[in-house]
Amino acid sequence: MDITIRIGGEAGQGLQFIGSVLARIFSRNGLHVFSHQDYMSRIRGGHNFYQIRVADHPVRASKNRIDILLALDENTILVHRDNLRAAGVIIHDSAMTGQEHDEADFLHIPFLEMTEKAGVTRQMANAAAIGAILGVLGLDLDLFPETIRDFLANQGNEVVASNLAIAQMGWEYSHSNGWPESLKFSPANRKGLMLINGNQAVGFGALVSGCRFLSAYPMTPSTGIMIYLAGKAEEYKIIVEQAEDEIAAINMALGASFGGVRAMTTTSGGGFALMAEGLSLAGMAELPLVIAEVQRPGPATGLPTRTEQGDLLFVLHCGHGEFPKVLFTPGTPGQAISLTNKAFELAEKYQVQVIIQSDQFLADSEWTYEETHDCFLNYNDYRDRSENSGEEEYKRFALTENGVSPLAVPGLSTRLVVVDSDEHDEEGHIIEDSETRNKMVAKRLLRKMPLLQEEIAPPEYYGHDNPTLLLVGYGSTYGIMHEAVDELADEVNIALLHFSEVWPFPVAKDYDFMAAVSRAELAVCVENNATGQFARLIRAETGFLFKASIRKYDGRPFLLEPFLGEVDELLGQV
C-alpha cells in the first residue's frame, strides 16, 4: 500500500494541524510516512498545501499523483484536481468551498454542519476532516484520542472531548460510503515508528552533543531548530537567546564558546551573509562553533518559504582570508542527527567552525524511523578545565605538530586566555612580522586541513555495481535518488552516490568513489539550483566533468513521477 494525501487551503485554515495529526496517527499505527509542505510567506490567505505519503514500506520522497485530496476551499480543487489518480477521491464540504460537486470522485462531507449540531466552534471542522480521511483509509480512531491530547492538552479536557466527538462524526460519514478497497490499509502488525523532521533532527543532534547555548535571529526556514531547543531549555539547562540580528547572534555564540560551552547559531542564506565577519573572527580566534544554515531561494529575501540548494559555494567560501571549515549536508533526518553530533565533535576537537547545511524541504519534511535510531554518537571534552594552572606557561595558540593548541576555559585558573581578531603570536598578542604570520597560517590551516580531511566519510553508494546510469547528489536529493533507484532497478542498471560530508572534499578510503563515477555509462548530477554548483565543486576537486544533470530551481522539491520522467529521457541518450 502506498497512498498520497494532499490537504489544500488558505493559510489560517488549519491544514498544518490536520496534516500533523494524521502523520502522527499513521506513524503510531506502524505505517511509514513522508510528508512535505508547500506554503506561502503570509499568515492568512494565499494557497498552501500539506502532503503526506503513507505506506506499509519505507518512503523517502513525495509523489506528484495523489489519491486523496482534502479541499478546504474551491481553489484547492481547481489547482490540484488534475493530479488525482483514477481511483482517487476529493473530500470537501460545499459550505466551505462554495461550490457543489456531484461527480463520482467527490465525497461531500458537511464538516461545518457537524460543528453546528455539536455546538462547537467552526475550527473543529478540522477534527471532522481528520476522522473522514481515517474512515476513507479504513483505519480506526483508536489512536486519535492520545494524539489529539498531545496537540491540545493545554486547551483543557472540554476542547479535547469536543474534537473527539467531531472526529467520530467525520469518520462515520466517510466510513459508511464504501470507497474502493485500493484506498484502505490493513492494520499494521508492528509497534509505532518515530516521526521527525530535519529541523527537529538537527536540534536533537545538538541536544545530545552537549550544546548548551544557541543564539539566533528567527529566519525561515531555520527557526524550527531554535524552537526545538527552546522547548528543551529548562529541562536540559540550555540558554536559547533570540538576538536582534544575525551579527549579534554569531558574536553571542562566539562569546559563549570562548566562555567554555558548546555553542551554536542558526540562520538561512541572508542571515549567513551577515555572519561572514563573525565567521572570519572565529577562524582567526580558533573558536569552536557550529552553524546550521537552512537554505531557501535567493537572492535577497527570495522565496522565504520555498526550497533550493543555491548557497553551496557561497557557504563553502564565505569569510575573508583563509582558514579551515567543515561543511556537512545531511540528506535525511537520521543523517542530520549523526552529522550534527559529528559537527560538535570536530568543532571542539580541532577548534574550527562546522556548518550544517540543510534546506526548507529537509527542514520541514517528516520521516518515520524505528524508535531507536542506529547512529553512533560521540562526546569528548577537549577543553582544559583544570583549576590548577601548573608551572608551565600557558600559550593559547601554541605551535603544535597537529595545529591544535590548548584551549583553556577563562576564569577557572590563573592562566591568561588572550584572543584577538588580529594576527597574533603563541600567547595571543598582536604581531606584524612575517615569520610569525607564516607559522600561524601553517598552524591553524595547513596542519589542520589534512587531519580534517581524514575525518570526512566517503559518499554513500547504493544500487548496481556497474550502473548504466549513476545519480550523484548531495543534501536533500538523497530521498528522490533513492526512490528512483528502487523504482527502476528491475528495468535498468542504476545506482546513486550521495555526499553528506562535502568539505573538506572526501578522499578515497574504503572504496574509490570517483572510479565508480567514471565507470558508469552516464553520470548525472542532481541539484536544486540553476548553475550546477555541486557539479562545479566536484570538477574543481577531481577534474571530473558531468555530461548530464537534472536541476530544479523553481522553489519546489523534486517529485517522484516528474523526476523519473527526466531519468527516462537521459536513459534514452545512453
CSV table of C-alpha atoms in Angstrom, one decimal, residues 10-291:
chain,number,residue,atom,x,y,z
A,10,GLU,CA,-5.6,29.1,2.7
A,11,ALA,CA,-3.1,29.9,5.4
A,12,GLY,CA,-5.0,30.1,8.7
A,13,GLN,CA,-7.5,27.3,7.8
A,14,GLY,CA,-5.6,24.7,9.9
A,15,LEU,CA,-4.3,22.4,7.2
A,16,GLN,CA,-1.0,22.0,9.0
A,17,PHE,CA,-2.9,20.9,12.1
A,18,ILE,CA,-4.7,18.3,10.0
A,19,GLY,CA,-1.6,17.1,8.3
A,20,SER,CA,0.5,16.9,11.5
A,21,VAL,CA,-2.2,14.9,13.4
A,22,LEU,CA,-2.7,12.5,10.6
A,23,ALA,CA,1.1,11.9,10.2
A,24,ARG,CA,1.4,11.1,13.8
A,25,ILE,CA,-1.6,8.7,13.8
A,26,PHE,CA,-0.1,6.9,10.8
A,27,SER,CA,3.3,6.6,12.4
A,28,ARG,CA,1.8,5.3,15.6
A,29,ASN,CA,0.0,2.7,13.6
A,30,GLY,CA,3.4,1.5,12.4
A,31,LEU,CA,3.0,2.9,8.9
A,32,HIS,CA,5.8,4.7,7.1
A,33,VAL,CA,5.3,8.4,6.5
A,34,PHE,CA,7.0,11.0,4.3
A,35,SER,CA,5.5,14.5,4.3
A,36,HIS,CA,6.3,17.9,2.9
A,37,GLN,CA,4.7,21.3,3.0
A,38,ASP,CA,4.2,24.0,0.3
A,39,TYR,CA,3.2,27.3,1.9
A,40,MET,CA,3.3,31.0,1.1
A,41,SER,CA,5.0,33.6,3.2
A,42,ARG,CA,1.9,35.0,4.7
A,43,ILE,CA,-0.2,34.4,7.8
A,44,ARG,CA,-3.6,34.3,6.2
A,45,GLY,CA,-4.8,33.8,2.6
A,46,GLY,CA,-3.0,32.5,-0.4
A,47,HIS,CA,-2.8,28.9,-1.3
A,48,ASN,CA,-0.9,26.3,0.8
A,49,PHE,CA,-0.9,22.5,0.9
A,50,TYR,CA,0.4,19.8,3.2
A,51,GLN,CA,1.2,16.5,1.5
A,52,ILE,CA,1.5,13.1,3.3
A,53,ARG,CA,2.7,9.9,1.7
A,54,VAL,CA,1.8,6.9,3.9
A,55,ALA,CA,2.8,3.3,3.1
A,56,ASP,CA,3.5,-0.1,4.5
A,57,HIS,CA,7.1,0.2,3.5
A,58,PRO,CA,9.8,2.9,3.9
A,59,VAL,CA,9.2,6.0,1.7
A,60,ARG,CA,11.7,8.8,1.1
A,61,ALA,CA,10.2,11.3,-1.3
A,62,SER,CA,6.9,12.8,-2.3
A,63,LYS,CA,4.8,11.9,-5.4
A,64,ASN,CA,3.1,14.2,-7.8
A,65,ARG,CA,0.0,12.0,-8.3
A,66,ILE,CA,-2.4,11.9,-5.3
A,67,ASP,CA,-5.0,9.5,-4.0
A,68,ILE,CA,-6.9,11.7,-1.6
A,69,LEU,CA,-7.4,15.5,-2.0
A,70,LEU,CA,-8.9,17.2,1.1
A,71,ALA,CA,-10.1,20.6,-0.2
A,72,LEU,CA,-10.7,23.3,2.4
A,73,ASP,CA,-11.5,25.8,-0.3
A,74,GLU,CA,-12.6,25.7,-4.0
A,75,ASN,CA,-9.2,26.9,-5.2
A,76,THR,CA,-7.6,23.7,-4.0
A,77,ILE,CA,-9.9,21.7,-6.3
A,78,LEU,CA,-9.0,23.9,-9.3
A,79,VAL,CA,-5.3,23.7,-8.6
A,80,HIS,CA,-4.9,20.1,-7.8
A,81,ARG,CA,-7.7,18.1,-9.4
A,82,ASP,CA,-5.6,17.1,-12.4
A,83,ASN,CA,-3.1,15.4,-10.0
A,84,LEU,CA,-5.8,13.0,-8.8
A,85,ARG,CA,-5.3,9.3,-9.7
A,86,ALA,CA,-8.1,7.5,-11.5
A,87,ALA,CA,-9.3,5.8,-8.3
A,88,GLY,CA,-8.7,8.8,-6.1
A,89,VAL,CA,-11.3,10.9,-4.1
A,90,ILE,CA,-11.8,14.5,-3.3
A,91,ILE,CA,-13.2,15.2,0.1
A,92,HIS,CA,-14.9,18.6,0.6
A,93,ASP,CA,-17.7,20.5,2.2
A,94,SER,CA,-19.6,22.6,-0.3
A,95,ALA,CA,-20.4,25.1,2.6
A,96,MET,CA,-16.6,25.7,2.8
A,97,THR,CA,-15.7,25.6,-0.9
A,98,GLY,CA,-18.8,27.5,-2.0
A,99,GLN,CA,-19.4,25.1,-4.9
A,100,GLU,CA,-21.5,21.9,-5.3
A,101,HIS,CA,-19.8,18.9,-6.9
A,102,ASP,CA,-21.8,15.8,-7.8
A,103,GLU,CA,-19.0,13.9,-9.8
A,104,ALA,CA,-18.3,10.4,-8.9
A,105,ASP,CA,-14.8,11.2,-7.4
A,106,PHE,CA,-16.2,13.7,-4.9
A,107,LEU,CA,-17.2,12.9,-1.4
A,108,HIS,CA,-19.2,15.8,0.2
A,109,ILE,CA,-19.0,15.7,4.0
A,110,PRO,CA,-20.8,18.5,5.9
A,111,PHE,CA,-18.0,19.4,8.3
A,112,LEU,CA,-19.4,22.8,9.2
A,113,GLU,CA,-22.9,21.4,9.7
A,114,MET,CA,-21.4,18.8,12.1
A,115,THR,CA,-19.9,21.6,14.2
A,116,GLU,CA,-23.2,23.4,14.4
A,117,LYS,CA,-25.0,20.2,15.5
A,118,ALA,CA,-22.4,19.6,18.2
A,119,GLY,CA,-22.5,23.3,19.3
A,120,VAL,CA,-18.7,23.8,18.9
A,121,THR,CA,-16.6,26.3,17.0
A,122,ARG,CA,-16.1,26.1,13.2
A,123,GLN,CA,-12.4,25.5,13.7
A,124,MET,CA,-13.2,22.0,15.0
A,125,ALA,CA,-14.3,21.1,11.5
A,126,ASN,CA,-10.6,20.1,11.1
A,127,ALA,CA,-11.1,17.2,13.5
A,128,ALA,CA,-14.0,16.0,11.4
A,129,ALA,CA,-11.7,16.1,8.3
A,130,ILE,CA,-9.1,14.0,10.1
A,131,GLY,CA,-11.8,11.5,11.1
A,132,ALA,CA,-13.1,11.5,7.5
A,133,ILE,CA,-9.7,10.7,6.0
A,134,LEU,CA,-9.1,7.9,8.5
A,135,GLY,CA,-12.5,6.5,7.5
A,136,VAL,CA,-11.7,6.5,3.8
A,137,LEU,CA,-8.4,4.7,4.6
A,138,GLY,CA,-10.2,2.0,6.7
A,139,LEU,CA,-8.2,3.0,9.8
A,140,ASP,CA,-9.9,3.1,13.2
A,141,LEU,CA,-10.0,6.1,15.5
A,142,ASP,CA,-8.3,4.3,18.4
A,143,LEU,CA,-5.1,6.3,18.2
A,144,PHE,CA,-6.9,9.6,17.7
A,145,PRO,CA,-7.6,10.4,21.4
A,146,GLU,CA,-4.0,10.2,22.6
A,147,THR,CA,-2.7,12.0,19.5
A,148,ILE,CA,-5.2,14.9,19.8
A,149,ARG,CA,-4.4,15.2,23.5
A,150,ASP,CA,-0.7,15.7,22.6
A,151,PHE,CA,-1.7,18.7,20.5
A,152,LEU,CA,-4.4,20.2,22.6
A,153,ALA,CA,-3.5,19.2,26.2
A,154,ASN,CA,-3.1,22.9,27.2
A,155,GLN,CA,-6.6,23.8,26.0
A,156,GLY,CA,-8.4,21.7,28.5
A,157,ASN,CA,-10.4,18.4,28.6
A,158,GLU,CA,-13.6,20.0,27.2
A,159,VAL,CA,-11.8,21.1,24.0
A,160,VAL,CA,-10.2,17.6,23.6
A,161,ALA,CA,-13.6,15.9,24.2
A,162,SER,CA,-15.3,18.1,21.5
A,163,ASN,CA,-12.6,17.3,19.0
A,164,LEU,CA,-13.1,13.6,19.7
A,165,ALA,CA,-16.8,13.8,19.1
A,166,ILE,CA,-16.5,15.7,15.9
A,167,ALA,CA,-13.8,13.3,14.6
A,168,GLN,CA,-16.1,10.4,15.2
A,169,MET,CA,-18.8,12.1,13.2
A,170,GLY,CA,-16.4,12.6,10.2
A,171,TRP,CA,-15.2,9.1,10.5
A,172,GLU,CA,-18.7,7.5,10.5
A,173,TYR,CA,-19.8,9.6,7.5
A,174,SER,CA,-16.8,8.7,5.3
A,175,HIS,CA,-16.5,5.1,6.5
A,176,SER,CA,-20.1,4.3,5.5
A,177,ASN,CA,-19.6,5.4,1.9
A,178,GLY,CA,-17.8,2.3,0.7
A,179,TRP,CA,-14.9,3.8,-1.1
A,180,PRO,CA,-12.6,1.5,-3.2
A,181,GLU,CA,-10.6,-1.1,-1.3
A,182,SER,CA,-7.5,0.2,-3.1
A,183,LEU,CA,-7.6,3.2,-0.6
A,184,LYS,CA,-7.8,1.0,2.5
A,185,PHE,CA,-4.9,0.0,4.8
A,186,SER,CA,-4.8,-3.2,6.8
A,187,PRO,CA,-3.8,-2.5,10.4
A,188,ALA,CA,0.0,-2.7,10.9
A,189,ASN,CA,1.2,-5.6,12.9
A,190,ARG,CA,4.2,-3.8,14.5
A,191,LYS,CA,4.9,-1.1,17.0
A,192,GLY,CA,4.7,2.6,16.2
A,193,LEU,CA,7.5,4.4,14.4
A,194,MET,CA,9.3,7.6,15.4
A,195,LEU,CA,8.3,10.7,13.3
A,196,ILE,CA,10.8,13.5,12.9
A,197,ASN,CA,11.6,16.4,10.5
A,198,GLY,CA,15.0,17.8,9.5
A,199,ASN,CA,15.0,20.8,11.9
A,200,GLN,CA,14.0,18.7,14.9
A,201,ALA,CA,16.8,16.2,14.0
A,202,VAL,CA,19.4,19.0,14.0
A,203,GLY,CA,18.0,20.2,17.3
A,204,PHE,CA,18.1,16.8,18.8
A,205,GLY,CA,21.6,16.2,17.5
A,206,ALA,CA,22.7,19.4,19.2
A,207,LEU,CA,21.0,18.4,22.4
A,208,VAL,CA,22.7,15.0,22.7
A,209,SER,CA,26.0,16.6,21.7
A,210,GLY,CA,26.1,18.8,24.7
A,211,CYS,CA,25.0,22.1,23.1
A,212,ARG,CA,24.2,24.5,26.0
A,213,PHE,CA,23.9,27.8,24.2
A,214,LEU,CA,22.1,28.8,21.0
A,215,SER,CA,21.7,32.3,19.7
A,216,ALA,CA,19.7,33.1,16.6
A,217,TYR,CA,17.6,35.6,14.8
A,218,PRO,CA,14.4,33.8,13.6
A,219,MET,CA,14.7,33.3,9.9
A,220,THR,CA,12.6,30.9,7.9
A,221,PRO,CA,13.2,28.0,7.4
A,222,SER,CA,15.8,27.6,10.2
A,223,THR,CA,13.6,28.8,13.1
A,224,GLY,CA,12.4,25.3,13.9
A,225,ILE,CA,15.8,24.3,15.3
A,226,MET,CA,15.7,27.2,17.8
A,227,ILE,CA,12.1,26.4,18.7
A,228,TYR,CA,13.0,22.7,19.4
A,229,LEU,CA,15.9,23.6,21.7
A,230,ALA,CA,13.9,26.3,23.4
A,231,GLY,CA,11.3,23.7,24.2
A,232,LYS,CA,14.1,21.7,25.9
A,233,ALA,CA,15.9,24.7,27.5
A,234,GLU,CA,14.5,24.3,31.1
A,235,GLU,CA,14.9,20.6,31.3
A,236,TYR,CA,18.5,20.5,29.9
A,237,LYS,CA,19.7,23.9,31.1
A,238,ILE,CA,20.2,25.3,27.7
A,239,ILE,CA,20.3,29.1,27.1
A,240,VAL,CA,18.4,30.0,23.9
A,241,GLU,CA,18.8,33.7,23.0
A,242,GLN,CA,16.8,35.4,20.3
A,243,ALA,CA,19.2,38.0,19.1
A,244,GLU,CA,18.4,41.3,17.4
A,245,ASP,CA,20.1,40.3,14.2
A,246,GLU,CA,22.4,37.7,12.8
A,247,ILE,CA,25.5,39.7,13.5
A,248,ALA,CA,24.7,39.7,17.2
A,249,ALA,CA,23.7,36.0,17.0
A,250,ILE,CA,27.1,34.7,15.8
A,251,ASN,CA,29.0,37.0,18.2
A,252,MET,CA,27.0,35.8,21.1
A,253,ALA,CA,27.7,32.3,20.1
A,254,LEU,CA,31.4,33.0,19.9
A,255,GLY,CA,31.3,34.6,23.3
A,256,ALA,CA,29.7,31.5,24.7
A,257,SER,CA,32.2,29.3,23.0
A,258,PHE,CA,35.1,31.4,24.4
A,259,GLY,CA,33.5,31.1,27.8
A,260,GLY,CA,33.7,27.3,27.7
A,261,VAL,CA,30.4,25.9,26.5
A,262,ARG,CA,29.3,24.2,23.3
A,263,ALA,CA,27.6,26.8,21.2
A,264,MET,CA,25.5,27.0,18.0
A,265,THR,CA,23.7,29.5,15.8
A,266,THR,CA,21.1,29.0,13.1
A,267,THR,CA,20.1,31.0,10.0
A,268,SER,CA,19.3,31.0,6.3
A,269,GLY,CA,21.3,32.4,3.4
A,270,GLY,CA,20.5,36.1,4.0
A,271,GLY,CA,21.4,35.8,7.7
A,272,PHE,CA,24.5,33.8,6.9
A,273,ALA,CA,25.7,36.7,4.8
A,274,LEU,CA,25.6,39.0,7.8
A,275,MET,CA,27.5,36.4,9.8
A,276,ALA,CA,30.5,36.4,7.4
A,277,GLU,CA,32.6,38.8,9.5
A,278,GLY,CA,31.9,36.8,12.7
A,279,LEU,CA,32.8,33.6,10.9
A,280,SER,CA,36.2,35.0,10.0
A,281,LEU,CA,36.7,36.2,13.6
A,282,ALA,CA,36.0,32.6,14.7
A,283,GLY,CA,38.6,31.4,12.2
A,284,MET,CA,41.3,33.7,13.5
A,285,ALA,CA,40.5,33.1,17.1
A,286,GLU,CA,40.2,29.3,16.5
A,287,LEU,CA,36.9,29.2,18.5
A,288,PRO,CA,34.7,26.1,18.1
A,289,LEU,CA,31.4,26.9,16.6
A,290,VAL,CA,28.5,25.0,14.9
A,291,ILE,CA,26.3,26.9,12.4
